[in-house]
């Protein structure tokens, strides 16, 4: 099971959060939180009381060690939860956004399976100008083809795809009965991953053989600058 992130909600202590002023206040407070996290992370990550897994930003320890390290982060986690109150709550159990760069803490871990997967980033655009601002330059012929698609249909949009190798960890945990539960697929490279390792903790490293990406529904790009391929959105 893969995990998205919890949705943003303006904190309760902001007056009239739907107003322009309230939105600006929420944005400023979130920016301050991100700055505080970056400063704290610079001092406290990587952890000094945990053991690194391979060459990854993954660190493992026993229950007491992981709890002690999480306690250092608890004030920042609590502040972040004011903006993302649904984080880690059932039924979805969605994490905090990776953009905050707060480490992910997972307990009762029996096995980690490290993988690389061929993946793609996707962005959608309604104008060629916005696309080139984000994706870079294209030839005049490619610009003409993209412009023609948008000019010929008011509802048409362009989609940009960038292929990359996605690094993930499949985390296998045990429940309170000691039974293995369905693994979580974690993107951890930006945040770091902290795991409470059970006895006989095992690591399976499959990074040398990237898994194949599923067949792409898009073919014959309108434009390709070597990084971003552009198609008419289906």
C-alpha positions as a printed Julia matrix, in Angstrom:
234×3 Matrix{Float64}:
   0.0     0.0     0.0
   1.4     3.4    -0.96
   0.78    6.57    1.04
  -0.16   10.04   -0.11
   0.0    12.84    2.44
  -2.56   14.36    4.77
  -4.46   17.43    3.5
  -3.67   20.96    4.64
  -6.11   22.65    7.02
  -5.71   26.16    8.43
  -5.14   25.92   12.21
  -8.04   26.66   14.55
  -6.18   29.56   16.17
  -6.28   31.6    12.92
  -9.16   34.07   12.81
 -11.34   33.69    9.72
  -9.02   31.22    7.91
 -10.99   31.45    4.64
 -10.4    35.2     4.32
  -7.45   36.64    2.43
  -5.83   37.79    5.65
  -6.37   34.41    7.28
  -4.83   32.58    4.35
  -1.82   34.91    4.42
  -1.4    34.32    8.16
  -1.58   30.54    7.7
   0.98   30.71    4.9
   3.35   32.81    7.04
   3.03   30.46   10.03
   3.65   27.41    7.84
   6.71   29.1     6.35
   8.04   29.78    9.86
   7.47   26.13   10.78
   9.39   24.98    7.7
  12.3    27.25    8.63
  12.34   25.88   12.19
  12.26   22.31   10.9
  15.16   22.99    8.52
  17.22   24.48   11.35
  16.46   21.62   13.73
  17.1    19.02   11.05
  20.5    20.54   10.38
  21.39   19.88   14.03
  19.63   16.55   14.64
  19.72   14.61   11.37
  21.23   12.12   10.83
  20.46   10.74   14.31
  23.38   10.23   16.67
  21.78    7.34   18.6
  20.6     5.16   15.69
  22.32    2.96   13.12
  22.24    3.72    9.41
  20.82    1.16    6.98
  23.19    0.66    4.05
  23.95    4.03    2.41
  20.36    5.2     2.73
  18.78    7.95    4.88
  17.22    5.11    6.88
  18.11    4.57   10.53
  17.16    1.72   12.84
  17.2     1.18   16.57
  15.42   -0.57   19.39
  12.18    0.72   20.86
  13.77    2.96   23.5
  16.22    4.5    21.01
  13.57    5.28   18.41
  11.18    6.71   21.0
  13.96    8.9    22.41
  14.8    10.26   18.96
  11.14   10.87   18.1
  10.74   12.8    21.36
  13.31   15.3    20.11
  11.07   15.99   17.12
   7.8    15.96   19.05
   7.37   19.72   19.38
   7.8    20.24   15.64
   5.56   17.27   14.86
   2.84   18.75   17.1
   3.12   22.11   15.35
   2.89   20.39   11.96
  -0.19   18.44   13.07
  -2.01   21.77   13.58
  -1.78   22.25    9.79
  -2.36   18.58    8.91
  -4.69   17.27   11.65
  -5.67   14.13    9.7
  -2.07   12.87    9.58
  -1.62    9.31   10.86
  -5.3     8.97   11.77
  -7.56    6.15   10.55
  -8.95    5.2     8.16
  -6.31    6.52    5.74
  -3.26    6.83    8.04
  -1.71    9.39    5.71
   1.67   10.89    6.69
   2.74   14.51    6.96
   3.84   16.0     3.6
   7.38   15.16    2.54
   7.94   18.87    1.87
   8.14   19.45    5.65
  11.13   17.06    5.8
  10.15   15.63    9.18
  11.49   12.06    9.44
   8.95    9.25    9.18
   8.82    7.0    12.25
   7.61    3.42   11.91
   7.48    0.9    14.76
   7.53   -2.91   14.98
   9.41   -3.35   11.71
  10.44   -6.88   10.78
  11.74   -6.37    7.27
  12.73   -3.64    4.83
  12.74   -4.22    1.09
  14.67   -1.49   -0.75
  13.77   -1.03   -4.42
  14.3     1.24   -7.38
  11.4     1.68   -9.78
  11.27    3.39  -13.15
   8.69    6.12  -12.72
   7.58    9.43  -14.19
   6.72   12.88  -12.91
   3.69   14.45  -14.54
   2.6    18.1   -14.87
  -0.44   19.5   -16.66
  -0.61   22.86  -18.46
  -3.18   25.02  -20.18
  -0.7    27.3   -21.94
   2.63   26.9   -23.72
   4.11   29.81  -21.76
   3.41   28.17  -18.4
   4.82   24.89  -19.72
   8.11   26.37  -20.92
   8.5    28.27  -17.63
   8.47   24.93  -15.78
   9.94   22.52  -18.33
  12.48   24.57  -20.3
  13.01   25.46  -23.94
  11.74   23.69  -27.06
  12.31   24.17  -30.77
  10.13   26.53  -32.78
   8.48   23.56  -34.53
   7.65   21.97  -31.18
   6.25   25.25  -29.86
   4.08   25.49  -32.96
   2.74   21.95  -32.5
   1.88   22.56  -28.84
   0.28   25.92  -29.63
  -1.76   24.31  -32.39
  -3.2    21.73  -30.0
  -4.35   24.39  -27.53
  -5.62   26.81  -30.17
  -7.68   24.08  -31.86
  -9.63   23.06  -28.76
 -10.59   25.27  -25.8
 -10.71   22.22  -23.53
  -7.35   20.78  -24.58
  -4.45   20.62  -22.14
  -0.83   19.59  -22.4
   0.82   17.09  -20.11
   4.57   16.9   -19.46
   6.26   13.67  -18.38
   9.76   13.32  -16.91
  11.15    9.84  -16.35
  13.26    9.12  -13.27
  14.31    6.3   -10.98
  12.12    6.3    -7.86
  13.7     4.95   -4.68
  11.28    3.28   -2.27
  11.19    1.04    0.78
   8.56   -1.61    1.39
   8.19   -1.74    5.18
   6.9    -4.98    6.71
   5.6    -4.64   10.28
   3.99   -6.93   12.83
   0.74   -6.12   14.6
   0.01   -6.45   18.33
  -0.61  -10.18   17.84
   2.8   -10.6    16.23
   1.33  -11.26   12.78
   2.87   -9.7     9.66
   0.65   -7.05    8.11
   0.43   -5.65    4.59
   3.61   -3.7     3.78
   3.66    0.07    3.34
   5.44    1.5     0.33
   7.4     4.5     1.59
   9.15    7.27   -0.32
  11.76    8.23    2.21
  14.66    9.93    0.47
  13.54   13.48    1.25
  12.37   12.96    4.83
  14.44   10.07    6.1
  12.98    6.93    7.63
  13.35    5.89   11.29
  12.42    2.29   12.09
  12.02    0.39   15.34
  13.69   -2.9    14.39
  12.32   -6.12   15.85
  14.57   -9.11   16.65
  15.77  -10.81   13.46
  15.22   -7.57   11.55
  16.06   -8.21    7.88
  16.97   -5.98    4.94
  16.36   -7.02    1.34
  18.22   -4.76   -1.1
  16.94   -4.93   -4.69
  18.27   -1.57   -5.84
  20.63   -3.08   -8.4
  17.74   -4.28  -10.56
  15.17   -1.48  -11.03
  11.65   -2.72  -11.54
  10.07   -1.96  -14.9
   7.52    0.81  -15.07
   4.08   -0.06  -16.35
   3.36    0.54  -20.02
   2.79    4.21  -20.76
  -0.54    5.21  -22.29
   1.19    8.18  -23.99
   3.22    7.78  -27.18
   4.6    10.02  -29.94
   5.3    13.22  -27.99
   4.54   16.63  -29.44
   7.85   17.85  -28.03
  10.9    16.46  -26.23
  13.79   18.54  -24.83
  15.63   15.55  -23.41
  14.08   15.94  -19.96
  10.37   16.6   -20.4
   8.24   14.91  -23.08
   5.04   16.77  -23.95
   1.76   15.17  -25.01
  -1.82   16.18  -25.53
  -3.56   15.2   -22.3
  -6.03   12.35  -22.7
